[in-house]
Short mmCIF file of C-alpha atoms in Angstrom, two decimals:
data_model
loop_
_atom_site.label_atom_id
_atom_site.label_comp_id
_atom_site.label_asym_id
_atom_site.label_seq_id
_atom_site.Cartn_x
_atom_site.Cartn_y
_atom_site.Cartn_z
CA UNK A 1 -39.82 40.77 47.59
CA UNK A 2 -41.49 40.50 44.20
CA UNK A 3 -42.29 37.09 42.79
CA UNK A 4 -43.21 35.97 39.28
CA UNK A 5 -45.47 32.94 39.49
CA UNK A 6 -45.46 30.26 36.82
CA UNK A 7 -48.47 31.12 34.60
CA UNK A 8 -48.73 27.50 33.43
CA UNK A 9 -48.38 25.84 36.86
CA UNK A 10 -49.42 28.27 39.62
CA UNK A 11 -48.66 25.63 42.26
CA UNK A 12 -44.96 25.65 41.31
CA UNK A 13 -42.49 27.78 43.28
CA UNK A 14 -42.21 31.19 41.59
CA UNK A 15 -39.11 33.18 40.57
CA UNK A 16 -37.70 36.18 42.46
CA UNK A 17 -37.64 39.40 40.44
CA UNK A 18 -34.13 40.89 40.45
CA UNK A 19 -34.73 44.63 40.53
CA UNK A 20 -32.70 47.25 38.70
CA UNK A 21 -30.92 50.08 40.55
CA UNK A 22 -32.71 53.43 40.62
CA UNK A 23 -30.33 54.82 37.95
CA UNK A 24 -32.31 52.93 35.29
CA UNK A 25 -35.52 54.80 36.04
CA UNK A 26 -39.08 53.94 37.06
CA UNK A 27 -40.19 52.83 33.58
CA UNK A 28 -37.55 50.13 33.33
CA UNK A 29 -38.39 48.98 36.86
CA UNK A 30 -42.10 48.76 36.09
CA UNK A 31 -41.42 46.68 32.99
CA UNK A 32 -39.25 44.37 35.07
CA UNK A 33 -41.93 43.88 37.71
CA UNK A 34 -44.83 43.41 35.30
CA UNK A 35 -47.06 40.57 36.44
CA UNK A 36 -45.17 40.06 39.72
CA UNK A 37 -46.83 39.86 43.13
CA UNK A 38 -45.45 41.30 46.38
CA UNK A 39 -44.60 38.84 49.14
CA UNK A 40 -44.24 40.35 52.61
CA UNK A 41 -42.11 38.86 55.42
CA UNK A 42 -40.36 36.65 52.90
CA UNK A 43 -36.81 35.56 53.76
CA UNK A 44 -34.16 35.22 51.04
CA UNK A 45 -30.47 34.60 51.82
CA UNK A 46 -27.14 34.80 49.98
CA UNK A 47 -23.48 34.25 50.79
CA UNK A 48 -20.04 34.66 49.23
CA UNK A 49 -17.97 31.49 49.50
CA UNK A 50 -14.40 31.11 50.77
CA UNK A 51 -11.83 32.85 48.53
CA UNK A 52 -14.65 34.54 46.62
CA UNK A 53 -14.04 38.26 46.79
CA UNK A 54 -17.28 40.04 47.56
CA UNK A 55 -18.56 41.54 44.33
CA UNK A 56 -20.25 44.87 45.01
CA UNK A 57 -22.47 44.54 41.95
CA UNK A 58 -23.79 41.17 43.16
CA UNK A 59 -24.45 42.44 46.68
CA UNK A 60 -26.23 45.48 45.25
CA UNK A 61 -28.45 43.46 42.88
CA UNK A 62 -29.49 40.94 45.52
CA UNK A 63 -29.94 43.43 48.37
CA UNK A 64 -32.29 45.73 46.45
CA UNK A 65 -34.31 42.64 45.52
CA UNK A 66 -34.90 41.60 49.13
CA UNK A 67 -31.99 39.25 49.89
CA UNK A 68 -29.88 39.47 53.04
CA UNK A 69 -26.52 37.89 53.83
CA UNK A 70 -26.32 34.70 55.87
CA UNK A 71 -23.61 32.23 56.84
CA UNK A 72 -26.03 29.35 57.28
CA UNK A 73 -25.60 27.17 54.19
CA UNK A 74 -28.81 25.18 54.68
CA UNK A 75 -31.06 28.22 54.15
CA UNK A 76 -29.16 30.00 51.37
CA UNK A 77 -30.91 30.84 48.11
CA UNK A 78 -27.75 32.02 46.32
CA UNK A 79 -24.19 30.88 46.99
CA UNK A 80 -21.58 32.96 45.11
CA UNK A 81 -18.41 30.86 45.07
CA UNK A 82 -14.97 31.00 43.54
CA UNK A 83 -13.47 27.64 44.46
CA UNK A 84 -15.35 24.82 42.74
CA UNK A 85 -15.15 22.23 45.52
CA UNK A 86 -17.23 19.11 44.84
CA UNK A 87 -18.78 19.51 48.30
CA UNK A 88 -20.39 22.77 47.22
CA UNK A 89 -22.36 20.89 44.57
CA UNK A 90 -23.18 17.66 46.38
CA UNK A 91 -24.80 19.47 49.33
CA UNK A 92 -27.03 21.78 47.27
CA UNK A 93 -30.80 21.59 47.66
CA UNK A 94 -32.87 21.83 44.45
CA UNK A 95 -33.99 25.39 45.28
CA UNK A 96 -30.44 26.70 45.82
CA UNK A 97 -28.39 28.47 43.13
CA UNK A 98 -24.63 28.50 42.72
CA UNK A 99 -22.81 30.66 40.17
CA UNK A 100 -20.75 27.85 38.61
CA UNK A 101 -21.21 24.52 36.92
CA UNK A 102 -18.99 21.58 37.84
CA UNK A 103 -16.09 20.82 35.46
CA UNK A 104 -15.72 24.47 34.45
CA UNK A 105 -11.93 24.06 34.56
CA UNK A 106 -12.14 22.55 31.06
CA UNK A 107 -12.77 26.11 29.85
CA UNK A 108 -11.10 28.39 32.40
CA UNK A 109 -7.60 26.83 32.30
CA UNK A 110 -5.86 27.68 29.03
CA UNK A 111 -4.37 24.20 28.61
CA UNK A 112 -7.73 22.54 29.35
CA UNK A 113 -9.48 24.80 26.84
CA UNK A 114 -7.04 23.74 24.12
CA UNK A 115 -7.55 20.07 24.99
CA UNK A 116 -11.34 20.49 25.01
CA UNK A 117 -11.32 21.98 21.51
CA UNK A 118 -8.90 19.33 20.24
CA UNK A 119 -11.06 16.55 21.64
CA UNK A 120 -14.23 17.66 19.90
CA UNK A 121 -12.39 18.17 16.60
CA UNK A 122 -11.29 14.54 16.73
CA UNK A 123 -14.90 13.38 17.04
CA UNK A 124 -16.16 15.41 14.06
CA UNK A 125 -16.30 14.27 10.44
CA UNK A 126 -13.60 15.83 8.28
CA UNK A 127 -15.98 18.34 6.68
CA UNK A 128 -16.85 19.85 10.08
CA UNK A 129 -13.39 20.08 11.67
CA UNK A 130 -12.86 23.56 10.21
CA UNK A 131 -15.77 24.81 12.32
CA UNK A 132 -13.38 24.92 15.27
CA UNK A 133 -10.53 26.83 13.64
CA UNK A 134 -11.18 29.88 15.86
CA UNK A 135 -8.62 28.87 18.50
CA UNK A 136 -5.05 29.83 17.55
CA UNK A 137 -2.65 26.91 17.12
CA UNK A 138 -1.72 25.94 20.70
CA UNK A 139 0.95 23.77 22.34
CA UNK A 140 1.09 22.67 25.97
CA UNK A 141 4.58 22.92 27.46
CA UNK A 142 6.70 21.11 28.40
CA UNK A 143 4.78 18.02 27.20
CA UNK A 144 4.54 19.25 23.59
CA UNK A 145 7.82 21.17 23.44
CA UNK A 146 9.26 19.11 20.58
CA UNK A 147 6.14 19.56 18.44
CA UNK A 148 6.23 23.28 19.13
CA UNK A 149 9.90 23.61 18.19
CA UNK A 150 9.30 21.79 14.90
CA UNK A 151 6.39 24.09 14.11
CA UNK A 152 8.37 27.18 15.03
CA UNK A 153 11.24 26.27 12.71
CA UNK A 154 8.85 25.93 9.78
CA UNK A 155 7.99 29.62 9.89
CA UNK A 156 10.71 31.75 11.55
CA UNK A 157 8.74 34.97 10.99
CA UNK A 158 5.74 33.77 13.00
CA UNK A 159 5.32 35.30 16.47
CA UNK A 160 4.15 33.23 19.44
CA UNK A 161 2.73 34.15 22.83
CA UNK A 162 3.40 32.19 26.03
CA UNK A 163 0.75 32.15 28.77
CA UNK A 164 0.73 30.43 32.18
CA UNK A 165 -1.95 27.76 32.58
CA UNK A 166 -4.12 29.43 35.19
CA UNK A 167 -2.95 32.97 35.88
CA UNK A 168 -4.96 36.07 35.03
CA UNK A 169 -4.64 39.84 34.50
CA UNK A 170 -1.77 39.39 32.05
CA UNK A 171 0.62 37.93 34.63
CA UNK A 172 3.46 35.87 33.19
CA UNK A 173 2.57 36.46 29.53
CA UNK A 174 5.36 37.13 27.06
CA UNK A 175 5.80 37.31 23.29
CA UNK A 176 8.26 34.89 21.66
CA UNK A 177 10.30 35.13 18.47
CA UNK A 178 11.49 32.12 16.45
CA UNK A 179 14.55 31.64 18.67
CA UNK A 180 13.38 32.69 22.15
CA UNK A 181 14.32 30.04 24.69
CA UNK A 182 11.35 28.64 26.63
CA UNK A 183 11.92 26.79 29.90
CA UNK A 184 8.74 27.37 31.88
CA UNK A 185 5.50 25.42 31.63
CA UNK A 186 2.43 26.98 30.07
CA UNK A 187 0.57 27.20 26.78
CA UNK A 188 2.20 28.75 23.76
CA UNK A 189 -0.19 30.04 21.11
CA UNK A 190 0.29 31.26 17.59
CA UNK A 191 0.21 35.05 17.76
CA UNK A 192 -2.42 36.69 15.54
CA UNK A 193 -0.10 39.07 13.70
CA UNK A 194 -2.76 40.95 11.73
CA UNK A 195 -5.10 42.18 14.47
CA UNK A 196 -7.80 44.76 13.92
CA UNK A 197 -6.33 48.12 14.93
CA UNK A 198 -8.20 51.09 16.36
CA UNK A 199 -6.19 54.33 16.59
CA UNK A 200 -3.21 52.16 15.51
CA UNK A 201 -3.59 50.04 18.64
CA UNK A 202 -4.49 46.44 19.24
CA UNK A 203 -7.89 45.75 20.87
CA UNK A 204 -9.80 42.76 22.13
CA UNK A 205 -13.41 42.21 23.22
CA UNK A 206 -14.73 41.11 26.59
CA UNK A 207 -18.14 39.56 25.98
CA UNK A 208 -20.50 38.28 28.65
CA UNK A 209 -22.00 34.83 28.15
CA UNK A 210 -24.66 33.31 30.38
CA UNK A 211 -25.33 29.57 30.57
CA UNK A 212 -28.41 28.68 32.61
CA UNK A 213 -28.63 24.95 31.91
CA UNK A 214 -26.62 22.20 30.19
CA UNK A 215 -29.31 19.51 29.93
CA UNK A 216 -31.01 20.89 27.93
CA UNK A 217 -28.39 23.42 26.86
CA UNK A 218 -29.37 27.11 27.05
CA UNK A 219 -26.82 29.80 26.14
CA UNK A 220 -27.16 33.61 26.09
CA UNK A 221 -24.89 36.48 25.02
CA UNK A 222 -25.21 40.01 26.39
CA UNK A 223 -25.87 42.68 23.77
CA UNK A 224 -23.18 45.02 25.13
CA UNK A 225 -19.55 44.36 25.99
CA UNK A 226 -16.19 46.02 26.54
CA UNK A 227 -13.45 46.82 24.02
CA UNK A 228 -10.06 46.94 25.70
CA UNK A 229 -7.05 48.71 24.19
CA UNK A 230 -3.34 48.14 24.29
CA UNK A 231 -1.99 51.56 25.22
CA UNK A 232 1.00 51.72 22.84
CA UNK A 233 0.81 51.58 19.05
CA UNK A 234 1.01 48.13 17.50
CA UNK A 235 4.45 47.06 16.28
CA UNK A 236 5.83 43.64 15.34
CA UNK A 237 9.47 44.68 15.61
CA UNK A 238 11.24 42.08 17.84
CA UNK A 239 12.65 44.95 19.85
CA UNK A 240 9.07 45.63 21.01
CA UNK A 241 8.32 42.04 22.07
CA UNK A 242 9.02 42.84 25.71
CA UNK A 243 6.76 45.89 25.69
CA UNK A 244 3.57 44.53 27.22
CA UNK A 245 1.71 47.78 26.48
CA UNK A 246 2.00 46.97 22.75
CA UNK A 247 0.82 43.36 22.87
CA UNK A 248 -1.54 43.02 25.85
CA UNK A 249 -4.95 44.63 26.26
CA UNK A 250 -5.60 43.78 29.93
CA UNK A 251 -6.79 46.77 31.95
CA UNK A 252 -4.76 45.60 34.95
CA UNK A 253 -1.61 45.85 32.79
CA UNK A 254 -2.27 48.97 30.74
CA UNK A 255 -3.40 51.23 33.56
CA UNK A 256 0.28 51.38 34.59
CA UNK A 257 1.34 52.90 31.26
CA UNK A 258 2.15 56.60 31.52
CA UNK A 259 0.11 57.10 28.31
CA UNK A 260 -2.99 55.41 29.72
CA UNK A 261 -6.21 57.40 29.22
CA UNK A 262 -9.02 56.40 31.62
CA UNK A 263 -12.62 56.00 30.56
CA UNK A 264 -14.71 58.94 31.78
CA UNK A 265 -18.19 60.34 31.17
CA UNK A 266 -16.76 62.76 28.57
CA UNK A 267 -14.02 60.66 26.99
CA UNK A 268 -13.92 56.89 26.29
CA UNK A 269 -10.17 56.68 26.76
CA UNK A 270 -8.77 53.18 26.26
CA UNK A 271 -12.00 51.32 26.98
CA UNK A 272 -14.87 51.43 24.51
CA UNK A 273 -18.29 49.84 24.49
CA UNK A 274 -18.96 47.05 22.02
CA UNK A 275 -21.64 49.16 20.34
CA UNK A 276 -19.09 51.95 19.76
CA UNK A 277 -16.77 49.46 18.07
CA UNK A 278 -19.59 48.24 15.82
CA UNK A 279 -20.28 51.84 14.81
CA UNK A 280 -16.59 52.26 13.98
CA UNK A 281 -16.64 49.11 11.84
CA UNK A 282 -19.72 50.34 9.98
CA UNK A 283 -17.99 53.67 9.28
CA UNK A 284 -15.11 51.70 7.73
CA UNK A 285 -17.51 49.87 5.42
CA UNK A 286 -17.49 46.53 7.27
CA UNK A 287 -20.55 44.34 7.77
CA UNK A 288 -20.66 44.32 11.58
CA UNK A 289 -23.78 42.10 11.58
CA UNK A 290 -21.81 39.28 9.98
CA UNK A 291 -19.02 39.79 12.50
CA UNK A 292 -21.50 39.54 15.37
CA UNK A 293 -22.97 36.36 13.90
CA UNK A 294 -19.49 34.83 13.59
CA UNK A 295 -18.76 35.70 17.22
CA UNK A 296 -22.02 34.09 18.32
CA UNK A 297 -21.01 30.87 16.56
CA UNK A 298 -17.67 30.83 18.37
CA UNK A 299 -19.50 31.10 21.70
CA UNK A 300 -22.03 28.33 21.03
CA UNK A 301 -19.46 25.91 19.60
CA UNK A 302 -17.14 26.48 22.55
CA UNK A 303 -19.90 25.74 25.07
CA UNK A 304 -20.96 22.63 23.12
CA UNK A 305 -17.36 21.36 23.16
CA UNK A 306 -17.44 21.59 26.95
CA UNK A 307 -21.00 20.26 27.41
CA UNK A 308 -20.33 16.53 27.82
CA UNK A 309 -17.92 17.02 30.72
CA UNK A 310 -20.37 19.24 32.58
CA UNK A 311 -23.39 16.98 32.12
CA UNK A 312 -21.39 13.99 33.38
CA UNK A 313 -20.52 15.84 36.59
CA UNK A 314 -24.08 17.13 37.03
CA UNK A 315 -25.32 13.54 36.98
CA UNK A 316 -22.49 12.36 39.24
CA UNK A 317 -23.33 15.01 41.87
CA UNK A 318 -27.08 14.51 41.58
CA UNK A 319 -27.74 18.18 40.81
CA UNK A 320 -31.16 19.41 39.79
CA UNK A 321 -31.58 21.01 36.40
CA UNK A 322 -31.72 24.51 37.86
CA UNK A 323 -29.03 24.45 40.59
CA UNK A 324 -26.31 26.14 38.54
CA UNK A 325 -25.76 29.08 36.25
CA UNK A 326 -22.58 30.76 35.05
CA UNK A 327 -21.57 34.19 33.79
CA UNK A 328 -18.49 33.80 31.61
CA UNK A 329 -16.16 36.37 30.12
CA UNK A 330 -15.23 35.42 26.56
CA UNK A 331 -12.14 37.25 25.30
CA UNK A 332 -12.26 37.60 21.51
CA UNK A 333 -9.69 39.11 19.16
CA UNK A 334 -10.72 40.27 15.69
CA UNK A 335 -8.15 40.22 12.91
CA UNK A 336 -8.07 42.65 9.98
CA UNK A 337 -10.55 40.44 8.10
CA UNK A 338 -12.83 40.53 11.16
CA UNK A 339 -12.39 36.83 11.81
CA UNK A 340 -12.99 36.21 15.56
CA UNK A 341 -10.26 34.36 17.48
CA UNK A 342 -10.98 32.94 20.92
CA UNK A 343 -8.22 33.96 23.34
CA UNK A 344 -9.61 32.58 26.58
CA UNK A 345 -12.73 31.98 28.67
CA UNK A 346 -12.92 33.39 32.19
CA UNK A 347 -15.49 31.57 34.31
CA UNK A 348 -14.90 33.98 37.20
CA UNK A 349 -14.84 37.14 35.14
CA UNK A 350 -14.28 40.43 36.90
CA UNK A 351 -17.45 42.32 37.77
CA UNK A 352 -15.53 45.17 39.41
CA UNK A 353 -16.60 48.59 38.13
CA UNK A 354 -13.55 50.79 37.56
CA UNK A 355 -15.08 53.45 35.29
CA UNK A 356 -18.43 54.82 34.05
CA UNK A 357 -18.55 52.33 31.18
CA UNK A 358 -18.06 49.43 33.61
CA UNK A 359 -20.96 50.74 35.68
CA UNK A 360 -23.18 51.01 32.62
CA UNK A 361 -22.38 47.56 31.22
CA UNK A 362 -21.71 45.36 34.24
CA UNK A 363 -24.51 46.59 36.49
CA UNK A 364 -27.42 45.83 34.19
CA UNK A 365 -25.72 42.75 32.75
CA UNK A 366 -25.43 41.24 36.23
CA UNK A 367 -29.04 42.07 37.15
CA UNK A 368 -30.27 40.64 33.85
CA UNK A 369 -28.18 37.48 34.29
CA UNK A 370 -29.56 36.83 37.79
CA UNK A 371 -33.09 37.55 36.61
CA UNK A 372 -32.77 35.27 33.58
CA UNK A 373 -31.19 32.44 35.58
CA UNK A 374 -34.29 32.43 37.78
CA UNK A 375 -33.77 32.22 41.55
CA UNK A 376 -36.61 30.18 43.10
CA UNK A 377 -38.75 32.17 45.53
CA UNK A 378 -38.28 29.68 48.34
CA UNK A 379 -38.24 30.78 51.97
CA UNK A 380 -36.19 27.99 53.56
CA UNK A 381 -36.28 29.65 56.98
CA UNK A 382 -40.07 29.54 57.09
CA UNK A 383 -40.24 26.02 55.69
CA UNK A 384 -37.78 24.71 58.28
CA UNK A 385 -39.80 26.29 61.09
CA UNK A 386 -42.90 24.49 59.83
CA UNK A 387 -40.94 21.27 59.36
CA UNK A 388 -42.26 21.13 55.81
CA UNK A 389 -39.25 21.42 53.49
CA UNK A 390 -41.24 20.45 50.38
CA UNK A 391 -38.36 21.13 48.01
CA UNK A 392 -35.96 18.71 49.69
CA UNK A 393 -33.83 15.67 48.97
CA UNK A 394 -36.80 13.41 48.32
CA UNK A 395 -37.80 15.39 45.24
CA UNK A 396 -34.17 15.43 44.11
CA UNK A 397 -33.91 11.64 44.32
CA UNK A 398 -37.19 11.31 42.46
CA UNK A 399 -35.91 13.55 39.65
CA UNK A 400 -32.73 11.48 39.31
CA UNK A 401 -34.79 8.30 39.11
CA UNK A 402 -37.01 9.72 36.38
CA UNK A 403 -34.01 10.78 34.30
CA UNK A 404 -32.50 7.31 34.41
CA UNK A 405 -35.73 5.89 32.99
CA UNK A 406 -35.94 8.26 30.03
CA UNK A 407 -35.86 6.44 26.72
CA UNK A 408 -37.74 6.00 23.49
CA UNK A 409 -39.12 8.43 20.92
CA UNK A 410 -40.51 11.81 21.89
CA UNK A 411 -44.13 12.32 20.94
CA UNK A 412 -45.12 15.97 21.23
CA UNK A 413 -48.80 15.09 21.61
CA UNK A 414 -48.20 12.98 24.73
CA UNK A 415 -45.47 14.63 26.80
CA UNK A 416 -44.95 13.84 30.46
CA UNK A 417 -44.91 16.31 33.34
CA UNK A 418 -41.12 16.74 33.40
CA UNK A 419 -40.96 17.27 29.64
CA UNK A 420 -43.61 19.97 29.85
CA UNK A 421 -41.68 21.56 32.71
CA UNK A 422 -38.52 21.71 30.57
CA UNK A 423 -40.37 23.42 27.72
CA UNK A 424 -42.03 25.90 30.07
CA UNK A 425 -38.68 26.74 31.66
CA UNK A 426 -37.22 27.31 28.20
CA UNK A 427 -40.05 29.66 27.26
CA UNK A 428 -40.31 31.63 30.53
CA UNK A 429 -36.55 32.03 30.91
CA UNK A 430 -36.36 33.62 27.47
CA UNK A 431 -39.00 36.17 28.52
CA UNK A 432 -36.76 37.20 31.44
CA UNK A 433 -33.56 37.54 29.39
CA UNK A 434 -33.45 41.35 29.47
CA UNK A 435 -30.40 42.55 27.51
CA UNK A 436 -29.23 39.02 26.77
CA UNK A 437 -29.87 37.34 23.44
CA UNK A 438 -30.51 33.63 23.40
CA UNK A 439 -27.88 32.04 21.17
CA UNK A 440 -28.98 28.44 21.68
CA UNK A 441 -31.48 26.96 21.24
CA UNK A 442 -33.40 28.96 18.64
CA UNK A 443 -35.78 27.77 15.93
CA UNK A 444 -33.18 28.81 13.34
CA UNK A 445 -30.10 27.05 14.69
CA UNK A 446 -31.11 23.87 16.55
CA UNK A 447 -30.49 21.64 13.55
CA UNK A 448 -27.28 23.44 12.57
CA UNK A 449 -25.56 23.00 15.94
CA UNK A 450 -26.91 19.51 16.68
CA UNK A 451 -24.08 17.98 14.60
CA UNK A 452 -21.47 19.23 17.10
CA UNK A 453 -22.85 17.52 20.20
CA UNK A 454 -20.95 14.41 21.22
CA UNK A 455 -24.21 12.88 22.46
CA UNK A 456 -27.79 13.51 21.41
CA UNK A 457 -29.48 14.10 24.76
CA UNK A 458 -33.18 13.55 25.13
CA UNK A 459 -33.82 16.99 26.63
CA UNK A 460 -32.03 18.73 23.73
CA UNK A 461 -33.97 16.67 21.19
CA UNK A 462 -37.22 17.54 22.98
CA UNK A 463 -36.51 21.28 22.84
CA UNK A 464 -35.31 21.03 19.24
CA UNK A 465 -38.54 19.34 18.12
CA UNK A 466 -40.59 21.91 20.03
CA UNK A 467 -38.61 24.80 18.51
CA UNK A 468 -39.35 23.58 14.99
CA UNK A 469 -43.08 24.03 15.54
CA UNK A 470 -44.95 27.25 14.85
CA UNK A 471 -45.22 29.72 17.72
CA UNK A 472 -48.93 28.94 18.03
CA UNK A 473 -48.28 25.19 18.32
CA UNK A 474 -45.42 25.73 20.81
CA UNK A 475 -47.69 27.75 23.09
CA UNK A 476 -50.50 25.22 22.78
CA UNK A 477 -48.20 22.46 24.01
CA UNK A 478 -46.89 24.27 27.08
CA UNK A 479 -50.40 25.30 28.10
CA UNK A 480 -51.38 21.64 28.51
CA UNK A 481 -52.09 20.35 32.00
CA UNK A 482 -49.42 18.13 33.56
CA UNK A 483 -49.90 14.43 32.98
#
C-alpha cells in the first residue's frame, strides 16, 4: 500500500495511491507514486453493495492498490453501491467512501432532471434564464399532457422523443410525429432535428464527470470520452420513426443491427474517442475549443442546479465533507451549429469494457477518479483491535457542530483550522486529478458561476476568495499552521 501524506499537516490521515495497471508503463506508475511512502501490513477493504453489479474495472483498480474484499461494513474503506438507501449514508464513518451522493435522483431520473432545471430557471433573473437553454423542451406525462398537445399542434413538423422516467440502454424510447397517440407515462422531449452527422449518421457523446464534494463544490471533467454512433443513416422521414438504429446511439441497441461495425484495434467502427471527433471537427473548419468550453459550461451549470438538494441531504444525514464522490456519465448531443444539448445524466454509468477503446478510456478514467477523490489511508481493522478508532463518530459530531456555528465575514489573514483544511483539500485534490480537468472552482470562473447558486455557502465563498489571490499568496495561506 502506498500512501501520500498531507504535506501541510503530517499528522492528518494520508491518501491511498490508486495505482495504474501495468499496461500504462513504469514511467506513468512512478509519476503516480511520487512522494508516496510504502505502508506494510496495512489493511484496506472494499465491497459492492446489494444490486450493484461488480464492476471489473473497480475491482482491478482497488486490488492492485492493496485493497481486498470484505463483507464487514464497519471496516470498509470503499463501498460501491447502486441503490441509494438512506441507511447507507447515515451509517458511514468519516473515513469511509461511497460512490454516490444522496439526492442523486434529481439528476438520474429524466423527469427529475427536467424539474431540477426548471426550478433553477425560475430563481434566476430574466437575463440569466437563457443560460439553461441546453435542455430540450420537456414535458412530463401524463401530468403535462395537455400542455404538450398544445405545443405539438403549434408546430406539426416538429419531431418529439418519448422516454421512460428511469429506464436505460434505450429501452422504451420511441420517436413521435405530430399525431402519434401517447398513452404511457414518461418524459417527452423536443427532438433535435439538426444533429451533427458523422458519416451521415447521428452521434452523441458520453462524457465522464467527477464530483468530489458539494460543500464546497468541486467538479471535474475527464479529458477523453466516447462518441457513440447510430448505425443507420440519419433520416427524418416519418416512415423511419420506428427504426431505432436511425435515431438512437446506445451501444446496447445498435450492436443488434446487422450493419454494426465493432470497435477494434485497427478500425474504430461505430465508437470513436472524443479526441478523434475533435480532430474531425477541426478538419471541417470548426472551432472545437469553443465547443469544448460550451460543453464544460453545460456540466457545471447542471451540477449547480442540483447542488442545493444534495447539500440539504448531506446535512440531514450528518455526512462528513469527504464521505461521497460520484462518477457521472453526461450524454451530450451536438447539433449542426455545435450547440451542446444535454440528453441525460447517468449517475451509475456503465464502466463495462466492451472494446479496446472502452479499455483505453474507462480504465484510466476510473483509476484517476478514485485517486482524485482521495480514499483515506485508514486501517479500521488495526484501529478496532487497539480500541482506538480515532476517526469515529465523536469527530463527526464535532464537525457538524462547527458547521452550525459558521457565520460572519471571511478574513483570509485569520482563517480557522477547518477553513485551512478545506483550502488544502482543494489544492491537493487538484494535484491528484490525473486526466481530469477541474471545471469548478477555478480562478477564472468562480465569479461567473456564483450567480447561479441558489445559496451563497460559506465554504464556496472561502474558496472563491482564495482562488482570486495570486498563486504565491494562495500557497502562503495553506502553509500556515492550524489555529
